[in-house]
Amino acid sequence: MSSTSLKRETSQQLKNYAGFSQTVRNSLTMAYRGLLKIRRTPEQLFDVTLQPILFTLMFTYIFGGAISGNVHNYLPVIIPGILVQTVITTSIVTGVQLREDMDKGVFDRFKSLPIARIAPLAGALLADTIRYAIATVLTFVMGYIMGYRPDGGLGNVAIAGILVIACSWAISWIFAFFGVIARTASSVQGISMLVLFPLTFLSNAFVPVKTMPHWLQWFVNINPISHLVSAVRELANHGTVGGDLAISLIGAGFIVAVFAPLTVRAYMRRT
Amino acid sequence: MNHILKRGTGPGNGDWAVEASGLVKAFGDNRAVDGVNLNVQTGTIYGVLGPNGAGKTTTIRMLATLLRPDAGSARIFGHDVVKESQVVRQLIGVTGQYASVDESLSATENLIIFSRLLGLGRAEARRKAADLLEEFGLTEAAKRPLKNFSGGMRRRLDLAASLIAQPPLIFLDEPTTGLDPRTRTQMWDTIRRLVKTGSTVLLTTQYLDEADQLADRIAVIDRGRVVAEGTVDELKASVGTSSLQLRVQNQQAIKEARQIVEQVLKVRSNVSAEAGKITAPMADADLVTDLLVALRAAGIHLAEMSVQKPTLDEVFLTITGHGVKENESMKSQKSNVVEEVRV
């Protein structure tokens, strides 16, 4: 063993907290770890590649005629809806993988390192935005192939895509929280599906709200998913920005503000 | 049981790498750690010895800030593990019982990520990873995924990862459990080298042999409590006296020699006739001088003389009163010894 690599650095100053820039740096390193893992196990990307293709095809051809008269008229309705639904469903996997990851010994080392406590979680969630990006691009491409020509233009479609990715990242904190508190990966999947199914289907993603009973309309209209879907529709189909965008962003910020600290605390408690 | 030995006049407060008092951790009804006191002097190897489930790992996890103690306090180089946990983390390296490295990445990638997390720059991290891999003989396997690593390679990588920041205190939780004898010896050498460079090492082990080989001081832990503490020699001495073994050159003189031994040492001795060996407990080493003089005066010539210290196995059995339950082979060994004595 060479003596140089074991020399002690005496000038090192000791702080009892991690500063903001260190938090960002640590999180980015952890995100890099997440990307390396994805590169090592590309089969992890099956769901985000197949689901957009399959769901877009299925839902459009099943509901198209019934809801909008024909498939072509349904595309501006369904593509933003299916986009939000697919990408948010993808974010469940974040929680499941986090659970599996945390059961491994390497998380013990992360805990024993003088790094920002939030970094292992934030990094994992950040790396997963690549999954959301893949799902987003594929959904729009599928829509284009089927004849969807959004009037908002490429720029607004890109903004809409980024909006969905950002909101999904925020929502993934909820599933990360389940991931930290649950005992097994499969129970994370179970709880998350239970939350997600009502949220995505009791929204305006697939059908016009008018067709639902009144009591249900009340829920659909306050459902944040509905607002996100509306915001994407406005951006992609008309190139306009409305109140739905603001509500979506505020909602996303609220989720992060509540669930990020909760998740980190649960993570710290967990042994 | 009152086997806790008086500690030698210790150094000043600043020289303690670890000071823990009254540490308690309960999981439900099970008090895994039940009032552990530990003091580890800077620059030494300290062994925590105990069977499976004695509370070794839980103790280490509390000292390494991975687990919050239910009661008691612990300081690492004077910093409280609960209140100043982030400072403590900058002073320690932890190598867990199960390799705490990333299975899905390569050895290099693992070390680079840990280096980056510890604040090293991109190039610096790369260089550090290469250096450490070379030191631990892993250069050839650097690019391979960890799934194909042997247990020994994994442990070495794990230890390498703990050394990136050159922490002054290193926790090793059962560093050689599951390793073959050759790899174990390599690991021991590595640990000894670490201490030479000034690091303090706190290691847990269930191998008496390992504690004997490595540790300057040992705490024997059983059912969440420290049941004995001291240097290896002190512990051995606490169990019983060493025994003096004499072999005379002339078989005829053995009877006379035995009389002299019993007279001078004032103890009862045993003789194994065929080997021509006299064995007697040696309570006071000073009396051996008198014995040798007496033997010379009587014209009895010795072929061989040795002092047999009690083994740590015996220490453990005596202190805990129940032996090492998990290690059946050791138990059977012990019963063999007993039978030999009877014969």
mmCIF file of C-alpha atoms in Angstrom, chain A residues 61-238:
data_model
loop_
_atom_site.group_PDB
_atom_site.id
_atom_site.type_symbol
_atom_site.label_atom_id
_atom_site.label_comp_id
_atom_site.label_asym_id
_atom_site.label_seq_id
_atom_site.Cartn_x
_atom_site.Cartn_y
_atom_site.Cartn_z
ATOM 1 C CA TYR A 61 -58.534 3.038 -31.483
ATOM 2 C CA ILE A 62 -60.834 1.798 -28.702
ATOM 3 C CA PHE A 63 -62.261 5.164 -27.597
ATOM 4 C CA GLY A 64 -61.684 7.292 -30.695
ATOM 5 C CA GLY A 65 -64.911 6.507 -32.519
ATOM 6 C CA ALA A 66 -67.086 6.498 -29.407
ATOM 7 C CA ILE A 67 -65.902 9.769 -27.958
ATOM 8 C CA SER A 68 -64.924 12.024 -30.827
ATOM 9 C CA GLY A 69 -66.644 10.385 -33.764
ATOM 10 C CA ASN A 70 -63.394 9.261 -35.337
ATOM 11 C CA VAL A 71 -59.800 8.545 -34.428
ATOM 12 C CA HIS A 72 -58.383 11.696 -35.988
ATOM 13 C CA ASN A 73 -60.587 14.041 -33.981
ATOM 14 C CA TYR A 74 -59.805 12.127 -30.807
ATOM 15 C CA LEU A 75 -56.015 12.517 -31.129
ATOM 16 C CA PRO A 76 -55.778 16.088 -29.708
ATOM 17 C CA VAL A 77 -57.795 14.860 -26.693
ATOM 18 C CA ILE A 78 -56.122 11.543 -26.076
ATOM 19 C CA ILE A 79 -52.441 12.276 -26.770
ATOM 20 C CA PRO A 80 -52.053 14.822 -23.916
ATOM 21 C CA GLY A 81 -54.179 12.542 -21.710
ATOM 22 C CA ILE A 82 -52.259 9.389 -22.452
ATOM 23 C CA LEU A 83 -48.986 11.294 -22.124
ATOM 24 C CA VAL A 84 -49.765 12.395 -18.576
ATOM 25 C CA GLN A 85 -51.131 8.995 -17.654
ATOM 26 C CA THR A 86 -48.153 7.066 -19.052
ATOM 27 C CA VAL A 87 -45.443 9.284 -17.638
ATOM 28 C CA ILE A 88 -46.985 9.431 -14.187
ATOM 29 C CA THR A 89 -47.465 5.666 -14.151
ATOM 30 C CA THR A 90 -43.781 5.386 -14.997
ATOM 31 C CA SER A 91 -42.941 7.344 -11.878
ATOM 32 C CA ILE A 92 -44.280 4.500 -9.735
ATOM 33 C CA VAL A 93 -41.294 2.471 -10.849
ATOM 34 C CA THR A 94 -39.105 5.097 -9.194
ATOM 35 C CA GLY A 95 -40.543 4.187 -5.814
ATOM 36 C CA VAL A 96 -40.302 0.468 -6.484
ATOM 37 C CA GLN A 97 -36.688 0.680 -7.595
ATOM 38 C CA LEU A 98 -35.796 2.891 -4.678
ATOM 39 C CA ARG A 99 -37.149 0.245 -2.324
ATOM 40 C CA GLU A 100 -35.101 -2.481 -4.021
ATOM 41 C CA ASP A 101 -32.034 -0.275 -4.046
ATOM 42 C CA MET A 102 -32.332 0.624 -0.386
ATOM 43 C CA ASP A 103 -32.356 -3.004 0.636
ATOM 44 C CA LYS A 104 -28.836 -3.332 -0.702
ATOM 45 C CA GLY A 105 -25.755 -2.732 1.401
ATOM 46 C CA VAL A 106 -24.620 0.247 -0.631
ATOM 47 C CA PHE A 107 -27.214 2.487 1.013
ATOM 48 C CA ASP A 108 -25.489 1.854 4.342
ATOM 49 C CA ARG A 109 -22.400 3.400 2.869
ATOM 50 C CA PHE A 110 -24.337 6.385 1.530
ATOM 51 C CA LYS A 111 -25.693 6.913 5.025
ATOM 52 C CA SER A 112 -22.270 6.765 6.597
ATOM 53 C CA LEU A 113 -20.771 9.273 4.148
ATOM 54 C CA PRO A 114 -20.692 12.980 4.982
ATOM 55 C CA ILE A 115 -23.070 13.865 2.163
ATOM 56 C CA ALA A 116 -26.376 15.708 2.047
ATOM 57 C CA ARG A 117 -29.033 13.377 3.437
ATOM 58 C CA ILE A 118 -31.418 14.084 0.588
ATOM 59 C CA ALA A 119 -28.869 13.280 -2.132
ATOM 60 C CA PRO A 120 -29.389 9.503 -2.504
ATOM 61 C CA LEU A 121 -33.136 10.092 -2.916
ATOM 62 C CA ALA A 122 -33.002 13.232 -5.015
ATOM 63 C CA GLY A 123 -30.354 11.665 -7.248
ATOM 64 C CA ALA A 124 -32.406 8.543 -7.883
ATOM 65 C CA LEU A 125 -35.456 10.648 -8.702
ATOM 66 C CA LEU A 126 -33.459 12.937 -10.933
ATOM 67 C CA ALA A 127 -31.993 10.050 -12.931
ATOM 68 C CA ASP A 128 -35.482 8.762 -13.559
ATOM 69 C CA THR A 129 -36.449 11.898 -15.443
ATOM 70 C CA ILE A 130 -34.622 10.261 -18.341
ATOM 71 C CA ARG A 131 -37.295 7.571 -18.248
ATOM 72 C CA TYR A 132 -40.037 10.191 -18.307
ATOM 73 C CA ALA A 133 -38.330 11.899 -21.216
ATOM 74 C CA ILE A 134 -38.241 8.660 -23.198
ATOM 75 C CA ALA A 135 -41.929 8.019 -22.517
ATOM 76 C CA THR A 136 -42.827 11.606 -23.454
ATOM 77 C CA VAL A 137 -40.973 11.559 -26.747
ATOM 78 C CA LEU A 138 -42.355 8.154 -27.703
ATOM 79 C CA THR A 139 -45.938 9.183 -26.954
ATOM 80 C CA PHE A 140 -45.683 12.279 -29.143
ATOM 81 C CA VAL A 141 -43.976 10.273 -31.886
ATOM 82 C CA MET A 142 -46.727 7.653 -31.781
ATOM 83 C CA GLY A 143 -49.309 10.426 -31.967
ATOM 84 C CA TYR A 144 -47.528 11.950 -34.958
ATOM 85 C CA ILE A 145 -47.421 8.620 -36.749
ATOM 86 C CA MET A 146 -51.155 8.224 -36.180
ATOM 87 C CA GLY A 147 -51.817 11.645 -37.655
ATOM 88 C CA TYR A 148 -51.668 14.014 -34.676
ATOM 89 C CA ARG A 149 -50.514 17.470 -35.841
ATOM 90 C CA PRO A 150 -50.587 19.800 -32.812
ATOM 91 C CA ASP A 151 -51.280 23.430 -33.728
ATOM 92 C CA GLY A 152 -49.104 24.698 -30.923
ATOM 93 C CA GLY A 153 -45.968 23.882 -32.874
ATOM 94 C CA LEU A 154 -42.835 21.995 -31.921
ATOM 95 C CA GLY A 155 -41.692 24.560 -29.357
ATOM 96 C CA ASN A 156 -44.923 24.441 -27.388
ATOM 97 C CA VAL A 157 -45.049 20.659 -27.608
ATOM 98 C CA ALA A 158 -41.530 20.578 -26.147
ATOM 99 C CA ILE A 159 -42.599 22.907 -23.330
ATOM 100 C CA ALA A 160 -45.619 20.706 -22.686
ATOM 101 C CA GLY A 161 -43.320 17.680 -22.551
ATOM 102 C CA ILE A 162 -41.015 19.367 -20.073
ATOM 103 C CA LEU A 163 -44.025 20.352 -17.975
ATOM 104 C CA VAL A 164 -45.158 16.731 -17.807
ATOM 105 C CA ILE A 165 -41.646 15.532 -16.929
ATOM 106 C CA ALA A 166 -41.304 18.140 -14.192
ATOM 107 C CA CYS A 167 -44.711 17.333 -12.698
ATOM 108 C CA SER A 168 -43.988 13.605 -12.815
ATOM 109 C CA TRP A 169 -40.725 14.209 -11.010
ATOM 110 C CA ALA A 170 -42.674 16.034 -8.327
ATOM 111 C CA ILE A 171 -45.257 13.250 -8.106
ATOM 112 C CA SER A 172 -42.495 10.640 -7.932
ATOM 113 C CA TRP A 173 -41.690 12.011 -4.452
ATOM 114 C CA ILE A 174 -45.010 10.527 -3.323
ATOM 115 C CA PHE A 175 -43.984 7.122 -4.592
ATOM 116 C CA ALA A 176 -40.486 7.585 -3.211
ATOM 117 C CA PHE A 177 -42.145 8.125 0.167
ATOM 118 C CA PHE A 178 -44.032 4.857 -0.216
ATOM 119 C CA GLY A 179 -40.769 3.275 -1.315
ATOM 120 C CA VAL A 180 -39.044 4.360 1.859
ATOM 121 C CA ILE A 181 -41.775 3.379 4.293
ATOM 122 C CA ALA A 182 -42.884 0.115 2.660
ATOM 123 C CA ARG A 183 -41.339 -3.191 3.575
ATOM 124 C CA THR A 184 -41.158 -4.752 0.129
ATOM 125 C CA ALA A 185 -40.961 -3.565 -3.450
ATOM 126 C CA SER A 186 -44.180 -5.299 -4.413
ATOM 127 C CA SER A 187 -46.139 -3.539 -1.688
ATOM 128 C CA VAL A 188 -44.856 -0.218 -3.061
ATOM 129 C CA GLN A 189 -46.269 -1.190 -6.423
ATOM 130 C CA GLY A 190 -49.566 -2.139 -4.814
ATOM 131 C CA ILE A 191 -50.063 1.030 -2.772
ATOM 132 C CA SER A 192 -48.957 3.242 -5.625
ATOM 133 C CA MET A 193 -51.354 1.675 -8.115
ATOM 134 C CA LEU A 194 -54.159 2.151 -5.628
ATOM 135 C CA VAL A 195 -53.408 5.862 -5.486
ATOM 136 C CA LEU A 196 -52.691 6.312 -9.139
ATOM 137 C CA PHE A 197 -55.594 4.523 -10.792
ATOM 138 C CA PRO A 198 -58.342 6.771 -9.379
ATOM 139 C CA LEU A 199 -56.196 9.844 -9.987
ATOM 140 C CA THR A 200 -55.505 9.176 -13.664
ATOM 141 C CA PHE A 201 -58.859 7.691 -14.653
ATOM 142 C CA LEU A 202 -61.047 10.069 -12.632
ATOM 143 C CA SER A 203 -59.762 12.924 -14.738
ATOM 144 C CA ASN A 204 -60.356 14.507 -18.115
ATOM 145 C CA ALA A 205 -57.518 12.466 -19.644
ATOM 146 C CA PHE A 206 -59.642 10.106 -21.718
ATOM 147 C CA VAL A 207 -63.222 11.397 -21.850
ATOM 148 C CA PRO A 208 -64.962 14.792 -21.705
ATOM 149 C CA VAL A 209 -65.939 15.701 -18.144
ATOM 150 C CA LYS A 210 -69.482 16.633 -19.256
ATOM 151 C CA THR A 211 -70.377 12.970 -19.739
ATOM 152 C CA MET A 212 -69.772 12.106 -16.082
ATOM 153 C CA PRO A 213 -72.282 12.305 -13.209
ATOM 154 C CA HIS A 214 -72.271 15.579 -11.278
ATOM 155 C CA TRP A 215 -70.709 14.279 -8.077
ATOM 156 C CA LEU A 216 -67.863 12.803 -10.108
ATOM 157 C CA GLN A 217 -67.369 16.017 -12.087
ATOM 158 C CA TRP A 218 -66.693 17.762 -8.806
ATOM 159 C CA PHE A 219 -63.741 15.468 -8.119
ATOM 160 C CA VAL A 220 -62.498 15.412 -11.699
ATOM 161 C CA ASN A 221 -62.408 19.201 -11.757
ATOM 162 C CA ILE A 222 -60.269 19.502 -8.636
ATOM 163 C CA ASN A 223 -58.059 16.570 -9.589
ATOM 164 C CA PRO A 224 -54.568 17.985 -10.264
ATOM 165 C CA ILE A 225 -54.111 15.448 -13.052
ATOM 166 C CA SER A 226 -57.028 17.108 -14.917
ATOM 167 C CA HIS A 227 -55.323 20.467 -14.657
ATOM 168 C CA LEU A 228 -52.055 19.031 -15.916
ATOM 169 C CA VAL A 229 -53.847 17.389 -18.859
ATOM 170 C CA SER A 230 -55.644 20.662 -19.646
ATOM 171 C CA ALA A 231 -52.381 22.590 -19.484
ATOM 172 C CA VAL A 232 -50.734 20.157 -21.919
ATOM 173 C CA ARG A 233 -53.736 20.380 -24.279
ATOM 174 C CA GLU A 234 -53.671 24.174 -24.252
ATOM 175 C CA LEU A 235 -49.942 24.267 -24.910
ATOM 176 C CA ALA A 236 -49.781 21.571 -27.563
ATOM 177 C CA ASN A 237 -53.080 22.165 -29.374
ATOM 178 C CA HIS A 238 -53.376 25.944 -29.162
#
